[in-house]
Amino acid sequence: MKVKRASGRAWNELRKMKAKVGVVPNADGSAIFEFGDTVAIAAVYGPRKLHPQHMQDPATGILRVNYDLLSFSVADRKRPGPSRRSTEISKVTEWALAPAIDLEAFPNTVVDVQIYIIQADAGTRTAGINAASMALAHAGIPMRDLITSVAVGKIDEQIIVDVDKVEEDYEGGEGATDFPIAKLARSDEYTLLQLDGKIPPERFKEALDAADKACQEIYEFQKKALKEVGE
Amino acid sequence: MENEINEAHQESKEDSVSKKRKIVVPGEFIVKGEDFLPGDGAKREGDNVIADRYGLAEIAGRMIKVIPLSGAYVPRRGNVVLGRIIDVLFNGWLVDVDSAGNAFLPIDESPRFINRNEMDQFLAIGDVLAAKIWSIKGRGIDLTLKGRGLGKLDGGFVFRINPSRVPRVIGREGSMITLIKEKTGTNITVGQNGWIWIKGDNLDNEIKARNAIEFVADKVHVDGLTDKMEQWFSN
Amino acid sequence: MSSMDTSNLTREKLTAMFNEDKRFDGRKLLDMRDFEVEYGVSNMAEGSARVKMGKTEVIVGIKMGTGEPYPDSQDAGNLMVSGDLLPLASPRFESGPPKFPAIELPRLMDRMIRESGMIDLKKLVIKEGEKVWTVIVDIYPINDDGSLMDAASIGCVAALHNAKFPGLTEDDRADYKNRTDKKLPLSGETMPVSFTFYKLGDNLILNPTREEEEACDTKVTFGISKWNGKYMVNSCQKGEETVFKRAELERIMEILPGKYEDVMKKLKSYIK
């Protein structure tokens, strides 16, 4: 490895994960998912009545996602209320989750997914997607598969897995690249693709390979947490 | 994972009545073989039967089902539900049954003739009733009061539990709910939507019946639940 | 909160139960629920706390920054209390512009904290008339099962006691990368806590669950603390259209100090 990670992790090493379902008793489904110091909580309500009525679709239920940072989840306090950033992430998260779920059995309804970041250390959208996917499953929504998400990246020329905040701000050589992806856990179909940074096209495959391997690990972790609903 | 499944398969071959259950996630492989029939919450993917939703996979003979552990109520035709009158219209009542669609009880579906001018004497806003779903279409659920045990609920009180926990509150052939009724001397109606009505001759028994139902509903695993309930009552 | 949300039956049953001093969870009418406090909700906050009270859960975070003093208080730092009823926490909370209850919660907590004098804002001055510390308290429910105010008040006190100043850069800005061990200038004695009473018919109940809140007609929340050895009511807000009678208020004033001591005993065990 040419560049050492500040955290001391190997290039393909995820941060310590934590996950638990049933964390919001009021919700139809809920989960918390952590990548190291990044903590995301998600709650699902529905299928329930969709207001206003003109938005209803008689052919299928609708998925609606809201993502936001809590004010104290970041060093410089985030002003309450939606921002351009949270609006964008809400939408790409919705697109990331939609391919897994099937709401045809619930026409005219909505399934609301609420994702909040309690503590942020980069990778908030990917942690949020992992939490939301588990919460949707926990809510009993028909799904083809779980959605699993991770940010791969690159610092200088080194591909890395699960980018943290220090790495996001890396400035040496080719700089930092953040490449959050999400996929259907059991197939090679991607549902979230975003990137900012510098990555040569011929290294895309390498990055996706790293992401696939990390997602396999995350998927096993999600499964384990969903099966650990004890008494 | 494979091993557990094979064992389950063998067991069900030996004894088609015995059931093996384990928690599965959506998309997870449950069993391999052309003979198996995917039921509720399961589907076929090539040779395999996989989970279509999260829950307890149950292999009963050839039938594979995934029983939900959580989630909102999904109305089905024939379900008895409890509801609350939210509006009285000219031709029937609008009922909240805690599901995504509005439920409607047409005046013709009341068990006896009701004069249109006296509808709110029969059922007024805020009243609670037990009704059966006789059709689901588009935006609406249609209810009927024609049937045994259906109608307005007088006295007692209503509370709600997670609808996915209704089967275990009822128990095999009603064993659990019968036990709770007997131990508390109360009358109980369980709606498939998770609303439960309790009426007894004194407050303490009514409160005890609710606490007993909540005890059962809070348990994730169902093994030996009747014994646990007996134990709960003896404490 | 309107009684429309609940069935006629449940309302009648709760009335009958309250008449016999009974509640579904085994409490008497004027019993609080027990609670637990945890810290370390967010390491990006200067202080934080999580309060679980029955199935109600609230998290509170403290952020600190530097700014200019308000024109009418040049010799004091700033306190701001904010929060939102996240649609995560209840099917009743909606996305979009904050509704009245989402505005009321932080406003009431602000008054309780400010008026109790638990924070010595004068000690938050960096350069008089120019630079002061601003302390921002953010309150979020994670699950609403009633009495959010009561849980939030405990969360606010715990989080404020948990907070430590960030560093200060040469140009008097907060330096979050070099945190200090210095705690906020708080009174050791004065810790305000709020108590919410709901009324159904002629019965008063303390610290209701969501089910009880829905069945009731009206509510009142009091913030109380101890100041120079004496109990002080610091804040109060009555809600809904039904009235409170004088005798009911006198009754509440009689029991408040005892309830306050009960909560304090537990809360102090969490505050180091």
XYZ file of C-alpha atoms in Angstrom:
738
model
C 0.000 0.000 0.000
C 1.567 3.295 -1.126
C -0.449 5.553 1.172
C -1.075 4.647 4.793
C -4.584 5.180 6.113
C -4.700 7.501 9.112
C -6.898 4.993 10.925
C -4.335 2.235 10.388
C -6.856 0.157 8.427
C -5.838 -2.081 5.540
C -6.917 -0.707 2.137
C -9.886 -3.089 1.971
C -10.826 -2.982 5.643
C -14.242 -1.693 6.691
C -14.682 0.280 9.862
C -16.261 -1.562 12.762
C -19.933 -2.045 12.028
C -22.865 -2.078 14.409
C -26.475 -2.775 13.510
C -29.737 -3.374 15.284
C -33.403 -3.514 14.276
C -36.486 -2.449 16.237
C -34.916 0.707 17.668
C -38.039 2.871 17.132
C -41.006 1.043 18.704
C -43.568 3.400 17.108
C -42.381 2.611 13.570
C -43.510 -0.302 11.389
C -39.830 -1.080 10.873
C -36.610 0.502 12.116
C -32.863 0.003 12.289
C -29.633 1.630 13.323
C -26.443 1.124 11.297
C -22.948 2.324 12.141
C -19.693 2.506 10.173
C -17.171 3.449 12.867
C -18.108 6.915 14.080
C -20.892 7.355 11.509
C -24.267 6.527 13.051
C -27.488 6.371 10.988
C -30.981 5.589 12.240
C -33.909 4.757 9.950
C -37.624 4.279 10.545
C -40.257 3.040 8.096
C -43.941 3.952 8.282
C -46.388 2.251 5.957
C -47.802 1.202 3.641
C -50.112 4.010 4.764
C -52.498 6.539 3.252
C -50.846 8.930 0.829
C -51.850 12.573 1.058
C -52.521 14.539 -1.051
C -54.782 12.177 -2.956
C -53.675 13.380 -6.414
C -50.219 11.906 -5.745
C -51.684 8.446 -5.275
C -50.911 5.803 -7.885
C -53.663 3.207 -8.423
C -51.074 0.806 -9.899
C -48.632 0.717 -6.989
C -47.548 2.086 -3.649
C -44.939 4.829 -3.612
C -41.620 4.953 -1.788
C -40.741 8.294 -0.178
C -37.374 8.882 1.482
C -36.213 11.680 3.733
C -32.566 11.948 4.780
C -31.128 14.592 7.074
C -28.302 15.323 9.487
C -29.167 16.096 13.101
C -27.800 19.500 14.122
C -25.160 18.056 16.420
C -24.019 15.232 14.140
C -21.291 17.447 12.637
C -18.616 19.735 14.132
C -20.056 22.948 12.693
C -23.683 22.788 13.804
C -26.057 22.059 10.932
C -29.009 24.412 10.719
C -32.270 22.511 11.138
C -34.382 21.876 8.066
C -33.691 20.515 4.608
C -30.703 21.713 2.611
C -29.810 21.220 -1.059
C -27.459 18.469 0.059
C -30.066 16.593 2.103
C -32.651 16.972 -0.683
C -30.257 15.384 -3.175
C -29.240 12.568 -0.853
C -32.894 11.858 -0.017
C -33.623 11.387 -3.723
C -30.594 9.245 -4.601
C -31.325 7.126 -1.532
C -34.896 6.634 -2.758
C -33.508 5.513 -6.128
C -31.020 3.254 -4.375
C -33.726 1.461 -2.392
C -36.561 1.343 -4.945
C -35.203 -1.519 -7.137
C -35.347 -3.890 -4.153
C -38.910 -3.297 -3.135
C -42.230 -4.207 -4.656
C -45.231 -2.118 -3.631
C -47.649 -3.326 -6.321
C -49.735 -5.069 -3.683
C -50.388 -1.708 -1.998
C -51.913 0.660 -4.586
C -52.544 4.300 -3.616
C -50.317 4.030 -0.541
C -46.961 5.407 0.511
C -44.074 3.842 2.380
C -42.176 6.562 4.215
C -38.530 6.060 5.071
C -37.014 8.513 7.553
C -33.232 8.505 7.838
C -31.309 10.657 10.309
C -27.591 10.870 10.894
C -26.849 11.119 14.601
C -23.059 11.241 14.290
C -21.200 11.910 11.038
C -17.718 10.784 10.027
C -18.214 10.468 6.248
C -20.209 7.691 4.580
C -23.487 8.984 5.995
C -25.538 8.221 2.874
C -24.185 4.667 2.651
C -24.783 4.028 6.363
C -28.250 5.550 5.900
C -29.024 3.232 2.966
C -27.888 0.183 4.953
C -30.079 1.221 7.896
C -33.039 1.986 5.605
C -32.759 -1.339 3.777
C -32.857 -3.177 7.094
C -35.756 -1.032 8.326
C -37.747 -1.773 5.141
C -37.159 -5.494 5.628
C -38.074 -5.157 9.299
C -41.335 -3.459 8.249
C -42.241 -6.610 6.296
C -42.198 -4.842 2.903
C -41.940 -7.318 -0.011
C -38.346 -7.138 -1.298
C -36.286 -8.991 -3.912
C -33.191 -8.556 -1.855
C -31.495 -6.364 0.719
C -29.701 -3.248 -0.485
C -26.127 -2.967 0.684
C -24.059 0.164 0.394
C -20.481 1.341 0.908
C -18.252 4.203 -0.210
C -15.101 3.009 -1.908
C -12.570 5.626 -2.824
C -9.039 6.492 -3.657
C -6.368 8.430 -1.784
C -3.585 9.418 -4.146
C -3.298 6.213 -6.216
C -4.518 3.828 -3.554
C -8.015 2.340 -3.798
C -9.621 2.187 -0.334
C -12.821 0.819 1.128
C -15.212 2.701 3.443
C -13.857 6.237 3.228
C -13.763 8.173 6.506
C -13.663 11.938 7.044
C -9.859 12.218 7.232
C -9.593 10.339 3.935
C -12.316 12.415 2.306
C -10.134 15.468 3.005
C -6.884 13.880 1.721
C -4.928 16.293 -0.466
C -1.669 14.570 -1.508
C -0.918 13.323 -5.043
C -4.080 12.518 -6.996
C -6.119 13.716 -4.014
C -9.200 12.057 -2.595
C -11.950 10.250 -4.486
C -15.255 9.318 -2.880
C -17.279 6.704 -4.738
C -20.421 5.720 -2.849
C -22.273 2.773 -4.330
C -25.230 0.614 -3.395
C -26.248 -2.699 -4.880
C -28.720 -5.518 -4.669
C -26.856 -7.726 -2.241
C -27.034 -11.017 -4.155
C -26.456 -9.751 -7.688
C -24.181 -7.394 -9.616
C -26.851 -4.757 -10.112
C -25.990 -1.313 -8.771
C -28.632 1.060 -7.436
C -26.524 4.026 -6.271
C -23.558 5.422 -8.162
C -22.045 8.747 -7.238
C -18.480 9.862 -7.503
C -16.362 12.854 -6.902
C -12.632 12.921 -7.301
C -10.242 11.497 -9.882
C -10.264 7.908 -10.986
C -8.878 6.552 -14.270
C -11.513 4.602 -16.241
C -9.294 1.495 -16.307
C -9.370 1.373 -12.497
C -13.159 1.424 -12.251
C -13.271 -2.371 -12.288
C -10.819 -2.513 -9.403
C -12.961 -0.096 -7.389
C -16.125 -2.092 -8.116
C -14.391 -5.336 -7.135
C -13.451 -3.760 -3.809
C -17.014 -2.492 -3.348
C -18.513 -5.904 -4.149
C -16.326 -7.626 -1.622
C -17.093 -5.044 1.071
C -20.820 -5.290 0.301
C -20.716 -9.045 0.788
C -19.300 -8.459 4.271
C -21.894 -5.779 5.033
C -24.710 -7.998 3.760
C -23.718 -10.795 6.142
C -23.699 -8.236 8.939
C -27.148 -6.899 8.017
C -28.521 -10.432 7.885
C -27.060 -11.261 11.270
C -28.634 -8.184 12.871
C -32.042 -8.952 11.318
C -31.866 -12.468 12.714
C -30.912 -11.296 16.179
C -34.341 -10.132 17.251
C -34.174 -11.718 20.654
C -36.470 -11.412 23.606
C -26.989 -22.125 6.473
C -27.324 -24.966 3.981
C -27.063 -27.507 6.765
C -29.871 -26.029 8.791
C -32.093 -26.079 5.749
C -31.286 -29.681 4.877
C -32.047 -30.754 8.407
C -35.322 -28.890 8.267
C -36.126 -30.546 4.978
C -35.398 -33.993 6.302
C -37.431 -33.440 9.392
C -40.442 -32.345 7.427
C -40.065 -35.408 5.181
C -40.106 -37.692 8.169
C -43.067 -35.977 9.716
C -45.129 -33.792 7.453
C -46.963 -32.227 10.388
C -43.862 -31.013 12.244
C -42.858 -27.487 11.420
C -39.367 -26.006 11.377
C -39.021 -22.264 11.604
C -36.165 -19.828 11.267
C -35.827 -16.128 10.610
C -35.049 -15.249 6.995
C -34.300 -11.947 5.235
C -35.729 -10.907 1.835
C -34.080 -12.794 -1.004
C -32.686 -15.477 1.274
C -32.670 -19.086 0.118
C -35.102 -21.231 2.102
C -35.194 -24.607 0.406
C -34.190 -26.337 -2.828
C -36.455 -28.589 -4.838
C -39.202 -28.613 -7.473
C -41.683 -30.196 -5.069
C -41.963 -27.262 -2.717
C -44.766 -24.765 -3.075
C -44.009 -21.133 -2.280
C -46.858 -19.660 -0.209
C -47.302 -16.261 1.386
C -44.043 -14.316 1.615
C -42.064 -16.846 -0.422
C -41.371 -17.225 -4.131
C -39.630 -19.494 -6.585
C -36.268 -18.584 -8.098
C -35.156 -21.387 -10.413
C -34.854 -24.558 -8.340
C -34.993 -22.666 -5.091
C -37.694 -21.215 -2.927
C -36.583 -17.873 -1.496
C -38.021 -15.372 0.961
C -39.968 -12.477 -0.496
C -40.030 -10.700 2.833
C -38.488 -10.749 6.292
C -39.996 -13.108 8.840
C -40.167 -16.659 10.102
C -39.784 -19.201 7.318
C -42.056 -22.122 7.957
C -41.720 -25.410 6.138
C -44.880 -27.405 6.623
C -44.768 -30.420 4.358
C -44.366 -29.025 0.821
C -45.680 -25.620 1.755
C -43.229 -22.777 2.398
C -44.449 -19.611 4.068
C -42.727 -16.573 5.530
C -44.675 -15.298 8.527
C -44.130 -11.582 9.220
C -42.570 -10.616 12.564
C -43.380 -6.919 12.298
C -44.867 -4.343 9.971
C -48.100 -2.528 9.221
C -51.478 -4.253 8.844
C -52.277 -5.421 5.330
C -56.046 -5.915 4.959
C -57.328 -9.181 3.490
C -60.769 -10.262 2.453
C -62.525 -12.170 5.218
C -60.483 -10.622 8.046
C -62.347 -9.585 11.171
C -61.032 -6.204 12.197
C -61.869 -3.703 14.885
C -62.384 -0.121 13.849
C -63.486 3.273 15.013
C -66.222 5.333 13.359
C -64.661 8.516 11.967
C -67.624 9.846 9.976
C -71.286 9.175 9.370
C -72.168 9.613 5.682
C -75.612 9.501 4.021
C -75.262 5.866 2.931
C -72.955 4.383 5.551
C -70.080 4.906 7.969
C -66.416 5.726 7.421
C -64.283 3.537 9.659
C -60.644 3.795 10.737
C -59.237 0.257 10.748
C -55.604 1.352 11.026
C -54.681 0.449 7.466
C -53.599 2.359 4.394
C -57.083 2.580 2.872
C -60.304 4.019 4.240
C -62.885 1.453 5.251
C -66.558 1.913 4.484
C -69.504 0.212 6.138
C -72.575 0.576 3.876
C -75.886 1.006 5.653
C -77.152 -2.166 3.900
C -74.458 -4.205 5.632
C -75.791 -3.532 9.116
C -77.360 -6.598 10.703
C -80.825 -5.054 10.833
C -82.691 -2.275 9.077
C -81.393 1.179 10.006
C -83.349 4.312 9.209
C -81.129 6.817 7.370
C -82.176 9.532 9.810
C -81.106 7.503 12.809
C -77.717 6.267 11.652
C -75.737 7.884 14.435
C -77.950 6.312 17.034
C -76.739 2.951 15.751
C -73.077 3.968 15.272
C -71.745 7.418 16.174
C -68.334 9.022 15.661
C -65.820 7.500 18.079
C -67.771 4.260 18.499
C -65.857 1.012 18.142
C -67.042 -1.986 16.157
C -65.991 -5.453 15.075
C -66.551 -5.919 11.337
C -65.576 -8.259 8.545
C -63.823 -7.179 5.346
C -65.950 -8.422 2.457
C -64.175 -6.674 -0.394
C -61.036 -4.683 -1.133
C -60.808 -2.637 -4.277
C -58.778 0.348 -5.374
C -58.802 2.910 -2.620
C -61.351 1.277 -0.392
C -62.123 -1.528 1.966
C -65.780 -2.527 2.325
C -66.985 -3.854 5.659
C -69.974 -5.855 6.779
C -71.583 -6.455 10.152
C -73.428 -9.546 8.935
C -71.926 -12.452 10.828
C -71.515 -13.841 14.313
C -69.875 -11.612 16.907
C -69.854 -8.572 14.627
C -71.300 -5.194 15.538
C -70.828 -2.315 17.885
C -68.705 -3.026 20.947
C -70.346 -1.828 24.151
C -68.317 -1.195 27.282
C -64.781 -2.408 27.845
C -61.917 -0.747 26.003
C -59.745 -1.025 22.922
C -55.965 -0.965 22.597
C -53.562 -1.964 19.862
C -50.668 -4.342 19.427
C -48.397 -4.969 16.464
C -50.704 -6.712 13.919
C -48.036 -9.298 13.073
C -48.363 -10.579 16.644
C -52.084 -11.344 16.334
C -51.699 -15.068 15.463
C -49.686 -15.821 18.596
C -52.117 -13.871 20.790
C -54.857 -16.104 19.424
C -52.698 -19.225 19.618
C -53.181 -22.610 17.998
C -56.912 -23.118 17.595
C -57.486 -20.180 19.906
C -55.632 -21.801 22.822
C -53.771 -18.688 23.956
C -56.695 -16.291 23.909
C -58.903 -18.900 25.587
C -56.330 -19.231 28.378
C -56.231 -15.458 28.893
C -60.024 -15.212 28.852
C -60.351 -18.001 31.412
C -57.672 -16.680 33.741
C -59.107 -13.170 33.752
C -62.804 -13.882 33.306
C -62.982 -11.341 30.500
C -64.532 -11.181 27.077
C -61.922 -10.503 24.369
C -62.212 -9.811 20.635
C -58.966 -9.752 18.636
C -59.016 -7.901 15.320
C -56.592 -9.016 12.594
C -55.497 -5.368 12.406
C -54.028 -5.588 15.913
C -56.851 -3.798 17.710
C -58.081 -5.705 20.695
C -61.253 -5.244 22.727
C -61.491 -6.381 26.338
C -64.487 -6.322 28.648
C -64.637 -7.832 32.103
C -66.624 -7.398 35.278
C -63.915 -5.421 37.040
C -61.055 -3.084 36.172
C -58.294 -5.226 37.661
C -59.183 -8.212 35.495
C -59.423 -6.027 32.420
C -56.002 -4.508 33.119
C -54.558 -7.962 33.776
C -55.938 -9.296 30.484
C -54.320 -6.430 28.596
C -50.988 -6.929 30.364
C -51.131 -10.652 29.533
C -51.782 -9.937 25.841
C -48.958 -7.401 25.735
C -46.650 -9.962 27.352
C -47.400 -12.450 24.553
C -47.199 -9.782 21.838
C -43.763 -8.595 22.996
C -42.214 -12.048 22.669
C -40.448 -12.627 19.375
C -40.197 -16.386 19.546
C -43.297 -18.462 19.927
C -41.858 -21.696 21.297
C -43.456 -22.706 24.583
C -45.403 -19.490 24.802
C -48.478 -21.079 26.379
C -46.301 -22.438 29.219
C -44.747 -19.010 29.681
C -48.206 -17.507 29.843
C -49.335 -20.033 32.474
C -46.235 -19.128 34.463
C -46.947 -15.413 34.082
C -50.397 -15.893 35.576
C -49.098 -17.900 38.520
C -46.692 -15.073 39.451
C -53.864 15.087 21.173
C -57.510 15.811 20.493
C -59.784 13.218 21.997
C -60.939 12.451 18.429
C -57.828 10.321 18.114
C -59.085 7.900 20.688
C -62.210 5.799 20.876
C -65.151 6.662 23.097
C -64.634 3.340 24.868
C -61.013 3.933 25.798
C -61.826 7.387 27.068
C -64.627 6.052 29.248
C -62.447 3.223 30.521
C -59.570 5.543 31.389
C -62.013 7.796 33.256
C -63.239 4.815 35.286
C -59.664 3.723 35.982
C -58.487 7.196 36.966
C -61.420 7.439 39.378
C -59.887 4.426 41.152
C -56.306 5.797 40.926
C -55.331 3.114 38.381
C -53.384 3.155 35.120
C -52.678 0.432 32.557
C -48.952 0.417 33.329
C -49.550 -0.072 37.046
C -48.766 3.495 38.105
C -50.943 5.623 40.321
C -52.200 8.865 38.775
C -49.427 11.059 40.120
C -46.503 8.649 39.619
C -43.675 9.451 37.218
C -42.226 6.812 34.944
C -38.700 5.700 35.793
C -35.958 6.834 33.416
C -32.428 6.087 32.271
C -29.731 8.420 30.990
C -26.889 7.560 28.585
C -24.148 9.779 27.223
C -22.074 9.808 24.043
C -24.931 10.161 21.553
C -22.709 12.167 19.199
C -18.975 12.774 19.532
C -19.404 15.768 17.236
C -21.457 17.487 19.931
C -19.828 19.267 22.853
C -22.172 17.309 25.093
C -25.042 14.886 24.586
C -27.496 12.670 26.399
C -30.136 10.077 25.654
C -33.134 9.703 27.975
C -35.391 6.674 27.949
C -38.591 6.964 29.938
C -40.864 3.994 29.333
C -41.059 3.785 25.538
C -40.391 7.507 25.165
C -36.856 8.255 24.000
C -35.311 11.697 23.493
C -31.786 12.690 22.506
C -30.246 16.076 23.283
C -27.012 17.516 21.915
C -25.083 20.647 22.879
C -23.132 22.626 20.285
C -21.000 25.641 21.150
C -19.698 28.356 18.917
C -18.531 31.930 19.245
C -20.385 35.022 18.139
C -21.330 38.529 19.046
C -23.376 39.234 22.164
C -26.971 40.384 21.786
C -27.231 44.205 21.839
C -29.216 44.138 25.092
C -26.833 41.790 26.912
C -23.286 42.809 26.027
C -21.871 41.156 29.135
C -23.400 37.693 28.650
C -23.117 34.705 26.354
C -26.013 33.368 24.315
C -28.280 30.403 24.896
C -30.385 28.927 22.114
C -32.722 25.977 22.432
C -33.900 24.299 19.271
C -35.333 20.975 18.212
C -37.747 19.192 15.977
C -40.371 16.498 16.250
C -38.739 14.157 13.747
C -41.217 12.193 11.606
C -38.986 9.244 12.542
C -40.373 9.233 16.079
C -44.103 8.921 15.535
C -46.621 8.348 12.746
C -48.193 11.619 13.894
C -45.145 13.794 13.204
C -45.001 15.079 9.652
C -42.198 16.287 7.408
C -42.236 19.912 6.387
C -42.457 23.202 8.252
C -42.623 22.710 12.030
C -46.119 22.464 13.477
C -47.053 24.024 16.792
C -45.914 21.200 19.126
C -42.504 21.214 17.412
C -42.183 24.914 18.173
C -43.557 24.680 21.700
C -41.156 21.995 22.952
C -37.876 23.922 22.533
C -39.470 27.216 23.569
C -40.643 25.764 26.843
C -37.273 24.117 27.470
C -35.547 27.443 26.704
C -37.617 29.267 29.320
C -37.075 26.557 31.911
C -33.283 26.480 31.469
C -32.842 30.247 31.140
C -35.055 31.275 34.052
C -33.700 28.653 36.428
C -30.318 30.307 36.166
C -28.586 26.938 35.863
C -26.169 28.437 33.321
C -24.182 31.510 34.306
C -24.294 33.206 30.924
C -22.046 36.028 32.198
C -19.208 33.529 32.371
C -19.513 32.849 28.640
C -17.981 36.178 27.662
C -14.729 35.989 25.704
C -14.270 39.736 25.047
C -16.945 41.930 26.555
C -19.125 43.569 23.945
C -17.332 41.725 21.142
C -17.102 37.944 21.436
C -19.097 35.513 23.538
C -19.834 31.779 23.527
C -23.180 30.651 22.157
C -24.564 27.470 23.667
C -27.065 25.671 21.442
C -29.247 22.892 22.813
C -30.870 20.651 20.176
C -33.660 18.286 21.207
C -34.925 15.351 19.125
C -37.415 12.643 20.084
C -36.517 9.169 18.770
C -39.772 7.568 19.950
C -42.802 9.380 21.327
C -44.797 7.568 23.950
C -45.949 10.679 25.750
C -44.446 13.324 28.054
C -41.730 14.402 25.636
C -41.245 17.591 27.685
C -40.456 15.674 30.859
C -37.932 13.429 29.139
C -36.455 16.359 27.201
C -35.908 18.408 30.360
C -33.886 15.604 31.938
C -31.979 15.241 28.666
C -31.184 18.967 28.550
C -29.800 19.041 32.094
C -27.753 15.868 31.583
C -26.350 17.044 28.222
C -25.437 20.497 29.572
C -23.568 18.853 32.452
C -21.870 16.546 29.976
C -20.673 19.390 27.707
C -17.066 20.551 27.412
C -15.805 23.676 25.688
C -14.165 23.319 22.297
C -10.795 25.014 21.907
C -10.473 28.632 20.861
C -8.475 29.737 17.825
C -6.342 32.881 17.822
C -9.116 34.824 16.163
C -11.622 33.658 18.797
C -13.417 30.966 16.845
C -14.396 27.567 18.176
C -11.735 24.967 17.462
C -13.489 21.604 17.332
C -10.250 19.753 16.648
C -8.740 20.817 19.972
C -11.389 20.248 22.567
C -10.819 21.169 26.205
C -11.814 19.517 29.476
C -13.486 22.687 30.678
C -17.135 22.310 31.615
C -19.910 24.857 31.222
C -20.401 27.382 34.047
C -23.337 25.561 35.636
C -24.795 25.800 39.081
C -24.281 22.548 40.952
C -27.515 23.018 42.836
C -29.883 24.337 40.206
C -31.136 21.667 37.834
C -34.561 22.374 36.358
C -36.894 19.509 35.483
C -40.312 19.700 33.917
C -43.453 17.861 34.952
C -46.420 17.429 32.653
C -49.921 16.988 34.021
C -52.864 15.996 31.869
C -56.472 16.201 32.880
C -59.364 13.906 32.035
C -62.632 15.000 33.613
C -61.644 15.901 37.150
C -58.625 13.628 37.327
C -55.060 14.872 37.065
C -52.399 12.480 35.852
C -48.651 13.019 35.848
C -46.281 12.047 33.032
C -48.847 10.485 30.661
C -48.213 7.883 27.977
C -49.258 8.737 24.431
C -52.478 6.754 24.843
C -53.356 8.743 27.952
C -52.447 12.046 26.292
C -54.812 11.264 23.436
C -57.716 10.583 25.765
C -57.257 13.729 27.879
C -58.814 17.184 27.575
C -56.045 19.509 28.656
C -52.464 19.707 29.918
C -50.069 21.865 31.834
C -46.281 21.640 32.086
C -44.256 23.133 34.948
C -40.483 23.564 35.079
C -39.175 23.556 38.637
C -35.700 23.828 40.170
C -33.948 24.675 43.419
C -32.282 28.047 43.817
C -30.510 29.254 46.977
C -32.023 26.342 48.844
C -35.593 27.087 47.797
C -37.864 25.462 45.218
C -38.680 27.758 42.319
C -41.175 27.274 39.504
C -39.344 28.571 36.440
C -41.744 27.942 33.599
C -45.295 26.932 32.925
C -47.526 26.382 29.948
C -51.120 25.299 29.815
C -52.322 23.729 26.571
C -55.672 23.020 24.898
C -58.987 24.728 25.442
C -60.188 23.139 28.673
C -59.606 25.015 31.941
C -57.644 24.207 35.069
C -59.276 25.035 38.391
C -57.526 26.868 41.180
C -57.748 23.858 43.517
C -56.023 21.718 40.886
C -53.160 24.167 40.564
C -52.763 24.324 44.328
C -52.675 20.556 44.437
C -49.935 20.480 41.811
C -47.880 23.056 43.742
C -48.143 20.878 46.845
C -46.760 17.782 45.169
C -44.185 19.351 42.813
C -41.280 19.604 45.315
C -41.634 15.930 46.259
C -41.755 14.850 42.613
C -38.751 17.057 41.906
C -36.726 15.420 44.671
C -37.581 11.951 43.340
C -36.300 12.796 39.877
C -33.251 14.604 41.259
C -32.187 11.603 43.277
C -31.946 9.528 40.104
C -30.696 12.312 37.838
C -27.843 13.234 40.195
C -26.594 9.658 40.054
C -26.032 10.201 36.326
C -24.278 13.561 36.678
C -20.615 13.483 37.541
